[in-house]
GROMACS .gro file of C-alpha atoms in nm:
model
  416
    1MET     CA    1  -4.409  -3.012   2.695
    2HIS     CA    2  -4.246  -3.266   2.880
    3PHE     CA    3  -4.073  -3.430   2.569
    4THR     CA    4  -3.964  -3.054   2.403
    5ALA     CA    5  -3.791  -2.974   2.746
    6ALA     CA    6  -3.655  -3.199   2.843
    7THR     CA    7  -3.500  -3.281   2.489
    8LEU     CA    8  -3.370  -2.946   2.446
    9LEU     CA    9  -3.182  -2.989   2.793
   10ARG     CA   10  -3.104  -3.269   2.677
   11VAL     CA   11  -2.949  -3.143   2.338
   12SER     CA   12  -2.746  -2.921   2.525
   13ALA     CA   13  -2.620  -3.130   2.797
   14GLU     CA   14  -2.463  -3.434   2.501
   15GLY     CA   15  -2.314  -3.131   2.261
   16THR     CA   16  -2.123  -2.982   2.625
   17GLY     CA   17  -1.858  -3.246   2.627
   18THR     CA   18  -1.810  -3.189   2.246
   19ALA     CA   19  -1.843  -2.828   2.269
   20LEU     CA   20  -1.594  -2.791   2.548
   21VAL     CA   21  -1.338  -2.961   2.363
   22LEU     CA   22  -1.320  -2.782   2.035
   23LEU     CA   23  -1.283  -2.470   2.207
   24VAL     CA   24  -1.020  -2.559   2.413
   25GLN     CA   25  -0.873  -2.751   2.114
   26ALA     CA   26  -0.947  -2.360   1.914
   27ARG     CA   27  -0.792  -2.137   2.185
   28THR     CA   28  -0.521  -2.294   2.359
   29GLY     CA   29  -0.399  -2.539   2.063
   30HIS     CA   30  -0.437  -2.896   2.324
   31ALA     CA   31  -0.778  -3.019   2.327
   32ALA     CA   32  -0.650  -3.313   2.608
   33SER     CA   33  -0.668  -2.977   2.850
   34SER     CA   34  -1.011  -3.051   2.846
   35GLY     CA   35  -1.025  -3.335   3.006
   36PHE     CA   36  -1.007  -3.214   3.339
   37LEU     CA   37  -1.253  -2.954   3.295
   38LEU     CA   38  -1.463  -3.295   3.179
   39ALA     CA   39  -1.383  -3.450   3.461
   40ALA     CA   40  -1.468  -3.128   3.646
   41VAL     CA   41  -1.825  -3.165   3.476
   42LEU     CA   42  -1.887  -3.561   3.628
   43LEU     CA   43  -1.715  -3.560   3.924
   44PRO     CA   44  -1.974  -3.342   4.116
   45TYR     CA   45  -2.280  -3.636   3.972
   46VAL     CA   46  -2.162  -3.895   4.245
   47VAL     CA   47  -2.387  -3.649   4.534
   48SER     CA   48  -2.523  -3.377   4.328
   49GLY     CA   49  -2.698  -3.637   4.131
   50PRO     CA   50  -2.907  -3.850   4.430
   51VAL     CA   51  -2.929  -3.541   4.615
   52LEU     CA   52  -3.122  -3.314   4.327
   53GLY     CA   53  -3.346  -3.684   4.235
   54ASN     CA   54  -3.445  -3.677   4.582
   55ALA     CA   55  -3.570  -3.310   4.651
   56LEU     CA   56  -3.771  -3.270   4.364
   57ASP     CA   57  -3.917  -3.600   4.478
   58ARG     CA   58  -3.980  -3.469   4.801
   59VAL     CA   59  -4.069  -3.053   4.696
   60GLY     CA   60  -4.380  -2.905   4.741
   61ARG     CA   61  -4.304  -2.667   4.416
   62PRO     CA   62  -4.172  -2.963   4.185
   63ARG     CA   63  -4.255  -2.726   3.831
   64VAL     CA   64  -4.107  -2.398   3.997
   65PHE     CA   65  -3.762  -2.618   4.157
   66ALA     CA   66  -3.719  -2.759   3.803
   67THR     CA   67  -3.681  -2.442   3.629
   68LEU     CA   68  -3.460  -2.293   3.880
   69LEU     CA   69  -3.244  -2.595   3.872
   70ALA     CA   70  -3.257  -2.583   3.437
   71GLY     CA   71  -3.187  -2.196   3.458
   72GLY     CA   72  -2.905  -2.263   3.644
   73TYR     CA   73  -2.769  -2.517   3.446
   74ALA     CA   74  -2.788  -2.273   3.145
   75LEU     CA   75  -2.625  -2.006   3.333
   76ALA     CA   76  -2.348  -2.237   3.470
   77VAL     CA   77  -2.290  -2.359   3.076
   78ALA     CA   78  -2.296  -2.081   2.910
   79LEU     CA   79  -2.027  -1.909   3.190
   80LEU     CA   80  -1.813  -2.273   3.115
   81LEU     CA   81  -1.757  -2.227   2.748
   82LEU     CA   82  -1.752  -1.844   2.784
   83VAL     CA   83  -1.381  -1.905   2.979
   84ALA     CA   84  -1.262  -2.217   2.850
   85GLY     CA   85  -0.945  -2.220   2.732
   86ASP     CA   86  -0.935  -1.879   2.764
   87VAL     CA   87  -0.893  -1.847   3.202
   88PRO     CA   88  -0.640  -2.008   3.397
   89LEU     CA   89  -0.751  -2.386   3.434
   90PRO     CA   90  -0.805  -2.358   3.816
   91LEU     CA   91  -1.111  -2.106   3.713
   92ALA     CA   92  -1.252  -2.269   3.457
   93VAL     CA   93  -1.272  -2.616   3.700
   94LEU     CA   94  -1.492  -2.427   3.936
   95ALA     CA   95  -1.730  -2.329   3.624
   96ALA     CA   96  -1.723  -2.687   3.533
   97GLY     CA   97  -1.811  -2.801   3.909
   98ALA     CA   98  -2.091  -2.542   3.884
   99VAL     CA   99  -2.214  -2.723   3.550
  100GLY     CA  100  -2.205  -3.047   3.710
  101CYS     CA  101  -2.353  -2.955   4.035
  102THR     CA  102  -2.709  -2.810   3.816
  103GLU     CA  103  -2.691  -3.094   3.516
  104PRO     CA  104  -2.830  -3.389   3.724
  105ILE     CA  105  -3.181  -3.177   3.621
  106VAL     CA  106  -3.160  -3.344   3.277
  107VAL     CA  107  -3.195  -3.655   3.429
  108ALA     CA  108  -3.377  -3.585   3.722
  109LEU     CA  109  -3.709  -3.452   3.522
  110THR     CA  110  -3.793  -3.848   3.434
  111SER     CA  111  -3.932  -3.831   3.776
  112LEU     CA  112  -4.173  -3.584   3.696
  113LEU     CA  113  -4.359  -3.786   3.452
  114PRO     CA  114  -4.563  -4.006   3.739
  115ARG     CA  115  -4.703  -3.604   3.785
  116ILE     CA  116  -4.766  -3.511   3.426
  117VAL     CA  117  -4.915  -3.865   3.316
  118SER     CA  118  -5.213  -4.056   3.381
  119PRO     CA  119  -5.113  -4.413   3.519
  120ALA     CA  120  -5.251  -4.567   3.225
  121SER     CA  121  -4.973  -4.380   2.974
  122LEU     CA  122  -4.688  -4.421   3.189
  123THR     CA  123  -4.567  -4.703   2.973
  124ARG     CA  124  -4.590  -4.451   2.672
  125ALA     CA  125  -4.483  -4.113   2.824
  126TYR     CA  126  -4.110  -4.390   2.930
  127GLY     CA  127  -4.081  -4.513   2.567
  128LEU     CA  128  -4.049  -4.181   2.438
  129GLU     CA  129  -3.832  -4.065   2.773
  130SER     CA  130  -3.524  -4.333   2.609
  131ALA     CA  131  -3.648  -4.157   2.225
  132SER     CA  132  -3.529  -3.822   2.386
  133TYR     CA  133  -3.199  -3.937   2.533
  134ASN     CA  134  -3.109  -4.158   2.236
  135LEU     CA  135  -3.245  -3.831   2.011
  136ALA     CA  136  -2.968  -3.571   2.259
  137GLY     CA  137  -2.703  -3.829   2.196
  138ILE     CA  138  -2.728  -3.807   1.820
  139ALA     CA  139  -2.790  -3.443   1.749
  140GLY     CA  140  -2.595  -3.315   2.056
  141PRO     CA  141  -2.219  -3.400   1.953
  142GLY     CA  142  -2.378  -3.359   1.556
  143LEU     CA  143  -2.520  -3.009   1.598
  144VAL     CA  144  -2.240  -2.867   1.761
  145ALA     CA  145  -1.953  -3.082   1.502
  146GLY     CA  146  -2.193  -2.965   1.214
  147THR     CA  147  -2.209  -2.624   1.317
  148ALA     CA  148  -1.845  -2.595   1.420
  149ALA     CA  149  -1.722  -2.694   1.037
  150TRP     CA  150  -1.888  -2.444   0.880
  151ALA     CA  151  -1.844  -2.137   1.102
  152GLY     CA  152  -1.611  -2.220   1.435
  153PRO     CA  153  -1.666  -2.399   1.776
  154GLN     CA  154  -1.828  -2.059   1.908
  155LEU     CA  155  -2.141  -2.076   1.705
  156GLY     CA  156  -2.124  -2.430   1.783
  157ALA     CA  157  -2.070  -2.341   2.178
  158ALA     CA  158  -2.389  -2.113   2.144
  159LEU     CA  159  -2.652  -2.349   2.006
  160VAL     CA  160  -2.564  -2.611   2.318
  161VAL     CA  161  -2.645  -2.276   2.530
  162GLY     CA  162  -2.972  -2.193   2.327
  163ALA     CA  163  -3.075  -2.561   2.354
  164ALA     CA  164  -3.034  -2.505   2.746
  165VAL     CA  165  -3.247  -2.166   2.739
  166LEU     CA  166  -3.466  -2.257   2.507
  167GLY     CA  167  -3.554  -2.568   2.732
  168THR     CA  168  -3.549  -2.354   3.068
  169LEU     CA  169  -3.834  -2.117   2.921
  170THR     CA  170  -4.055  -2.399   2.811
  171MET     CA  171  -4.046  -2.578   3.146
  172PRO     CA  172  -4.300  -2.308   3.307
  173PHE     CA  173  -4.526  -2.422   3.092
  174LEU     CA  174  -4.519  -2.817   3.232
  175SER     CA  175  -4.827  -2.919   3.406
  176VAL     CA  176  -4.686  -3.105   3.708
  177PHE     CA  177  -4.899  -3.200   3.998
  178PRO     CA  178  -4.768  -3.080   4.315
  179SER     CA  179  -4.720  -3.362   4.546
  180PRO     CA  180  -4.593  -3.719   4.432
  181PRO     CA  181  -4.822  -4.006   4.435
  182GLU     CA  182  -4.788  -4.282   4.683
  183PRO     CA  183  -4.499  -4.543   4.548
  184SER     CA  184  -4.684  -4.788   4.437
  185ARG     CA  185  -4.592  -4.881   4.075
  186PRO     CA  186  -4.230  -4.975   4.173
  187SER     CA  187  -4.163  -5.146   3.819
  188LEU     CA  188  -4.249  -4.842   3.623
  189THR     CA  189  -3.959  -4.671   3.794
  190PRO     CA  190  -3.737  -4.535   3.482
  191PRO     CA  191  -3.425  -4.597   3.419
  192GLU     CA  192  -3.135  -4.360   3.589
  193ALA     CA  193  -3.427  -4.163   3.763
  194SER     CA  194  -3.455  -4.065   4.111
  195ALA     CA  195  -3.502  -4.232   4.383
  196PRO     CA  196  -3.854  -4.297   4.503
  197THR     CA  197  -4.004  -4.077   4.800
  198ALA     CA  198  -3.929  -4.204   5.117
  199PRO     CA  199  -4.189  -4.290   5.449
  200GLU     CA  200  -4.167  -3.971   5.655
  201ALA     CA  201  -3.924  -4.066   5.918
  202PRO     CA  202  -4.050  -4.037   6.238
  203TYR     CA  203  -3.897  -3.726   6.488
  204GLY     CA  204  -3.575  -3.728   6.567
  205GLU     CA  205  -3.500  -3.972   6.291
  206ALA     CA  206  -3.479  -3.728   6.036
  207PRO     CA  207  -3.046  -3.746   6.001
  208ALA     CA  208  -3.034  -4.108   5.963
  209ALA     CA  209  -3.302  -4.065   5.726
  210ARG     CA  210  -3.099  -3.795   5.475
  211VAL     CA  211  -2.801  -4.025   5.566
  212ASP     CA  212  -3.014  -4.324   5.372
  213MET     CA  213  -3.095  -4.084   5.095
  214ILE     CA  214  -2.734  -4.139   5.031
  215THR     CA  215  -2.602  -4.479   5.123
  216GLY     CA  216  -2.909  -4.694   5.051
  217GLY     CA  217  -2.879  -4.747   4.713
  218VAL     CA  218  -2.487  -4.852   4.791
  219VAL     CA  219  -2.575  -5.066   5.043
  220VAL     CA  220  -2.824  -5.297   4.817
  221LEU     CA  221  -2.497  -5.253   4.544
  222PHE     CA  222  -2.235  -5.364   4.736
  223ARG     CA  223  -2.478  -5.668   4.970
  224ASN     CA  224  -2.639  -5.814   4.670
  225SER     CA  225  -2.339  -6.040   4.458
  226THR     CA  226  -2.451  -5.974   4.144
  227LEU     CA  227  -2.545  -5.600   4.162
  228ARG     CA  228  -2.171  -5.559   4.289
  229ALA     CA  229  -2.050  -5.794   4.030
  230LEU     CA  230  -2.200  -5.504   3.789
  231THR     CA  231  -2.129  -5.218   3.963
  232ALA     CA  232  -1.731  -5.378   4.008
  233GLY     CA  233  -1.742  -5.414   3.623
  234THR     CA  234  -1.880  -5.165   3.460
  235SER     CA  235  -1.728  -4.888   3.738
  236VAL     CA  236  -1.349  -5.055   3.574
  237ALA     CA  237  -1.497  -4.979   3.203
  238PHE     CA  238  -1.616  -4.631   3.249
  239LEU     CA  239  -1.292  -4.544   3.356
  240GLY     CA  240  -1.251  -4.568   2.985
  241MET     CA  241  -1.545  -4.414   2.866
  242GLY     CA  242  -1.485  -4.015   3.013
  243GLY     CA  243  -1.238  -3.949   2.792
  244ILE     CA  244  -1.439  -4.042   2.467
  245PRO     CA  245  -1.522  -3.685   2.325
  246ILE     CA  246  -1.146  -3.607   2.344
  247VAL     CA  247  -1.026  -3.942   2.184
  248ALA     CA  248  -1.252  -3.868   1.949
  249VAL     CA  249  -1.095  -3.510   1.875
  250LEU     CA  250  -0.765  -3.704   1.926
  251LEU     CA  251  -0.858  -3.958   1.652
  252ALA     CA  252  -0.980  -3.717   1.384
  253ARG     CA  253  -0.686  -3.583   1.333
  254HIS     CA  254  -0.535  -3.851   1.307
  255VAL     CA  255  -0.679  -3.969   1.076
  256GLY     CA  256  -0.594  -3.623   0.889
  257ALA     CA  257  -0.990  -3.499   0.896
  258SER     CA  258  -1.047  -3.238   1.079
  259ALA     CA  259  -1.121  -3.194   1.478
  260THR     CA  260  -1.469  -3.061   1.402
  261ALA     CA  261  -1.496  -3.425   1.303
  262GLY     CA  262  -1.507  -3.568   1.647
  263GLY     CA  263  -1.851  -3.499   1.718
  264HIS     CA  264  -1.911  -3.672   1.421
  265LEU     CA  265  -1.758  -3.952   1.534
  266LEU     CA  266  -1.961  -3.935   1.856
  267ALA     CA  267  -2.301  -3.887   1.730
  268ALA     CA  268  -2.219  -4.235   1.573
  269PHE     CA  269  -2.151  -4.382   1.809
  270ALA     CA  270  -2.477  -4.269   1.916
  271VAL     CA  271  -2.649  -4.434   1.658
  272GLY     CA  272  -2.525  -4.703   1.710
  273ALA     CA  273  -2.644  -4.695   2.050
  274LEU     CA  274  -2.981  -4.626   1.995
  275GLY     CA  275  -3.009  -4.934   1.683
  276GLY     CA  276  -2.838  -5.150   1.955
  277SER     CA  277  -3.111  -5.035   2.239
  278LEU     CA  278  -3.410  -5.107   2.013
  279ALA     CA  279  -3.227  -5.452   1.950
  280SER     CA  280  -3.199  -5.567   2.304
  281ALA     CA  281  -3.600  -5.434   2.334
  282ARG     CA  282  -3.678  -5.638   2.040
  283TRP     CA  283  -3.490  -5.942   2.196
  284PRO     CA  284  -3.471  -5.899   2.615
  285SER     CA  285  -3.294  -6.129   2.800
  286ALA     CA  286  -3.404  -6.111   3.180
  287ARG     CA  287  -3.291  -6.418   3.261
  288ARG     CA  288  -2.908  -6.413   3.158
  289ALA     CA  289  -2.893  -6.014   3.180
  290GLU     CA  290  -2.553  -6.075   3.314
  291TRP     CA  291  -2.415  -6.252   3.017
  292VAL     CA  292  -2.531  -5.962   2.750
  293VAL     CA  293  -2.311  -5.722   3.006
  294LEU     CA  294  -2.025  -5.924   2.970
  295ALA     CA  295  -2.054  -5.982   2.610
  296GLY     CA  296  -2.104  -5.604   2.556
  297LEU     CA  297  -1.816  -5.511   2.749
  298ILE     CA  298  -1.528  -5.708   2.534
  299ALA     CA  299  -1.692  -5.655   2.194
  300PHE     CA  300  -1.710  -5.294   2.275
  301GLY     CA  301  -1.334  -5.345   2.396
  302VAL     CA  302  -1.298  -5.494   2.009
  303ALA     CA  303  -1.459  -5.229   1.842
  304LEU     CA  304  -1.177  -4.974   2.011
  305VAL     CA  305  -0.930  -5.164   1.918
  306ALA     CA  306  -1.045  -5.188   1.514
  307ALA     CA  307  -1.081  -4.789   1.580
  308ALA     CA  308  -0.688  -4.792   1.695
  309THR     CA  309  -0.643  -4.931   1.296
  310ALA     CA  310  -0.803  -4.688   1.178
  311THR     CA  311  -0.616  -4.495   0.902
  312THR     CA  312  -0.931  -4.299   0.686
  313LEU     CA  313  -1.219  -4.129   0.892
  314VAL     CA  314  -1.513  -4.330   0.693
  315TRP     CA  315  -1.325  -4.673   0.886
  316CYS     CA  316  -1.314  -4.433   1.266
  317THR     CA  317  -1.706  -4.403   1.179
  318VAL     CA  318  -1.792  -4.752   1.154
  319CYS     CA  319  -1.582  -4.857   1.481
  320PHE     CA  320  -1.748  -4.594   1.636
  321ALA     CA  321  -2.097  -4.687   1.515
  322VAL     CA  322  -2.006  -5.035   1.588
  323ALA     CA  323  -1.904  -4.989   1.992
  324GLY     CA  324  -2.229  -4.807   2.022
  325ALA     CA  325  -2.415  -5.065   1.895
  326CYS     CA  326  -2.246  -5.308   2.168
  327ASP     CA  327  -2.233  -5.064   2.416
  328GLY     CA  328  -2.659  -5.012   2.376
  329PRO     CA  329  -2.776  -5.364   2.486
  330ALA     CA  330  -2.499  -5.376   2.769
  331PHE     CA  331  -2.679  -5.069   2.939
  332ALA     CA  332  -2.992  -5.211   2.880
  333ALA     CA  333  -2.925  -5.495   3.057
  334THR     CA  334  -2.720  -5.350   3.285
  335LEU     CA  335  -3.091  -5.180   3.395
  336THR     CA  336  -3.267  -5.525   3.371
  337LEU     CA  337  -3.011  -5.649   3.624
  338ARG     CA  338  -3.067  -5.356   3.886
  339GLN     CA  339  -3.437  -5.365   3.833
  340ARG     CA  340  -3.406  -5.793   3.885
  341GLU     CA  341  -3.213  -5.821   4.198
  342SER     CA  342  -3.283  -5.472   4.401
  343PRO     CA  343  -3.619  -5.445   4.667
  344ALA     CA  344  -3.901  -5.229   4.482
  345ALA     CA  345  -3.853  -5.002   4.752
  346ARG     CA  346  -3.466  -4.946   4.662
  347LEU     CA  347  -3.473  -4.938   4.317
  348GLY     CA  348  -3.479  -4.548   4.240
  349GLN     CA  349  -3.162  -4.559   4.460
  350VAL     CA  350  -3.019  -4.837   4.316
  351ASN     CA  351  -2.986  -4.685   3.976
  352THR     CA  352  -2.953  -4.345   4.075
  353THR     CA  353  -2.666  -4.456   4.289
  354GLY     CA  354  -2.509  -4.685   4.005
  355GLY     CA  355  -2.550  -4.409   3.774
  356SER     CA  356  -2.363  -4.170   4.008
  357LEU     CA  357  -2.089  -4.466   4.060
  358LYS     CA  358  -2.010  -4.500   3.693
  359LEU     CA  359  -1.983  -4.121   3.643
  360GLY     CA  360  -1.747  -4.077   3.910
  361ALA     CA  361  -1.519  -4.349   3.752
  362ALA     CA  362  -1.588  -4.122   3.386
  363ALA     CA  363  -1.479  -3.863   3.593
  364LEU     CA  364  -1.174  -4.035   3.671
  365GLY     CA  365  -1.126  -4.149   3.321
  366ALA     CA  366  -1.182  -3.789   3.174
  367ALA     CA  367  -0.902  -3.645   3.388
  368LEU     CA  368  -0.636  -3.931   3.296
  369THR     CA  369  -0.723  -3.850   2.949
  370GLY     CA  370  -0.622  -3.517   3.010
  371ALA     CA  371  -0.301  -3.617   3.184
  372LEU     CA  372  -0.158  -3.893   2.938
  373ALA     CA  373  -0.279  -3.774   2.572
  374ASP     CA  374   0.037  -3.571   2.491
  375ARG     CA  375   0.254  -3.896   2.562
  376ALA     CA  376  -0.026  -4.180   2.466
  377GLY     CA  377  -0.205  -3.983   2.116
  378ALA     CA  378  -0.495  -4.118   1.976
  379VAL     CA  379  -0.385  -4.477   1.888
  380GLY     CA  380  -0.224  -4.524   2.291
  381LEU     CA  381  -0.559  -4.378   2.476
  382LEU     CA  382  -0.789  -4.595   2.215
  383LEU     CA  383  -0.623  -4.932   2.307
  384THR     CA  384  -0.638  -4.827   2.690
  385MET     CA  385  -0.994  -4.832   2.681
  386ALA     CA  386  -1.055  -5.084   2.513
  387ALA     CA  387  -0.794  -5.273   2.772
  388LEU     CA  388  -0.972  -5.130   3.059
  389GLN     CA  389  -1.351  -5.258   2.904
  390LEU     CA  390  -1.172  -5.603   2.869
  391ALA     CA  391  -1.047  -5.600   3.270
  392GLY     CA  392  -1.429  -5.441   3.354
  393ALA     CA  393  -1.570  -5.805   3.223
  394VAL     CA  394  -1.301  -5.994   3.414
  395VAL     CA  395  -1.371  -5.797   3.698
  396MET     CA  396  -1.765  -5.869   3.661
  397ALA     CA  397  -1.701  -6.257   3.523
  398PHE     CA  398  -1.492  -6.326   3.837
  399LEU     CA  399  -1.727  -6.151   4.113
  400LEU     CA  400  -1.984  -6.347   3.947
  401SER     CA  401  -1.812  -6.700   4.004
  402LEU     CA  402  -1.815  -6.674   4.365
  403ARG     CA  403  -2.184  -6.600   4.423
  404PRO     CA  404  -2.370  -6.856   4.583
  405ARG     CA  405  -2.521  -7.090   4.391
  406SER     CA  406  -2.894  -7.086   4.376
  407PRO     CA  407  -3.151  -7.382   4.370
  408ALA     CA  408  -3.282  -7.540   4.031
  409GLY     CA  409  -3.506  -7.293   3.856
  410GLN     CA  410  -3.450  -6.982   4.082
  411GLY     CA  411  -3.344  -6.643   4.001
  412ALA     CA  412  -3.101  -6.466   4.238
  413GLY     CA  413  -3.296  -6.283   4.430
  414PRO     CA  414  -3.272  -5.927   4.650
  415GLY     CA  415  -3.127  -6.053   4.956
  416ARG     CA  416  -2.850  -6.218   4.759
   0.00000   0.00000   0.00000
């Protein structure tokens, strides 16, 4: 039941960007203006992600809390898709911000797994979680684009809202233990999930504990030289990721296809990412994970350059699939690095904070994409995105070169 509810909500979340771009294109004839709305969706994640994740860990009735958040998300996304392109932009931005404040529940649901399944089943449960994300990444944009091509973007948007409503209606049937277990399994902390429950703070130290909930992950990320390089490099790269839904639509139109074909490009990207993730799981390389990230950033940039030269939809689709295949191993290696370098008690915070910083960069990138789309066009935007991937690789490589040398045979420890 958790898999069903989470996957439905994630299909909605993954399809929202595509639906938003197609609706704005249909209503205003100017898809690029949706970049500001995408930015308004992503930006609140920087704070709301860690806060909602921590609250879900601590609340006494997590099923009720999660159901209310999911319902709030469904209402917010329905409002956004209803008004986008039909009301003044500042009002639509407010609706987008409401989505960004509630959508983190889609990710935070992962933290309920230790309260739903037995410890012996957690590894398999996390495997299903990974499949849920990948399935949603393929189905969301593909479903919206396919439906929009057949019956218009309004029906595609209705399916996005319907998936969110169905996911919310499924939530009350979850069997969730009311209290989280003791944090005795740090190695099983799911990627990008909410922070583990912290020890009870003594009386008078609660404000410091609340501040630590937000800043604890940041401290680890920037004190550890490897994590500092990873975070800086991938954040630069993610400046070029926030505008992908817009660029996909513009590129489809650039090669003579319909705007809805942009959703198929996003689905191809997700399929490639799924294949890359499966390959990285088959051939893991924890000792050299930083170099996998670097190679992935460079290869991703090259794939985007190839997409910029495309003249047919088929070639665009191949390039997006290859880009996804490069992104999959880089993301898996990012998670491996965080687990390898972080203190066990901080791993959840590091994952949540690192993801939030990247989403903040993506939000800025989405806003810049919307502002520059008319002037740069699809080709110019793709080349800029490619340059940001390569710049991220350069930043990361430079910071890695500054790391203190460790004794032979020893890995980089969490204190570095």
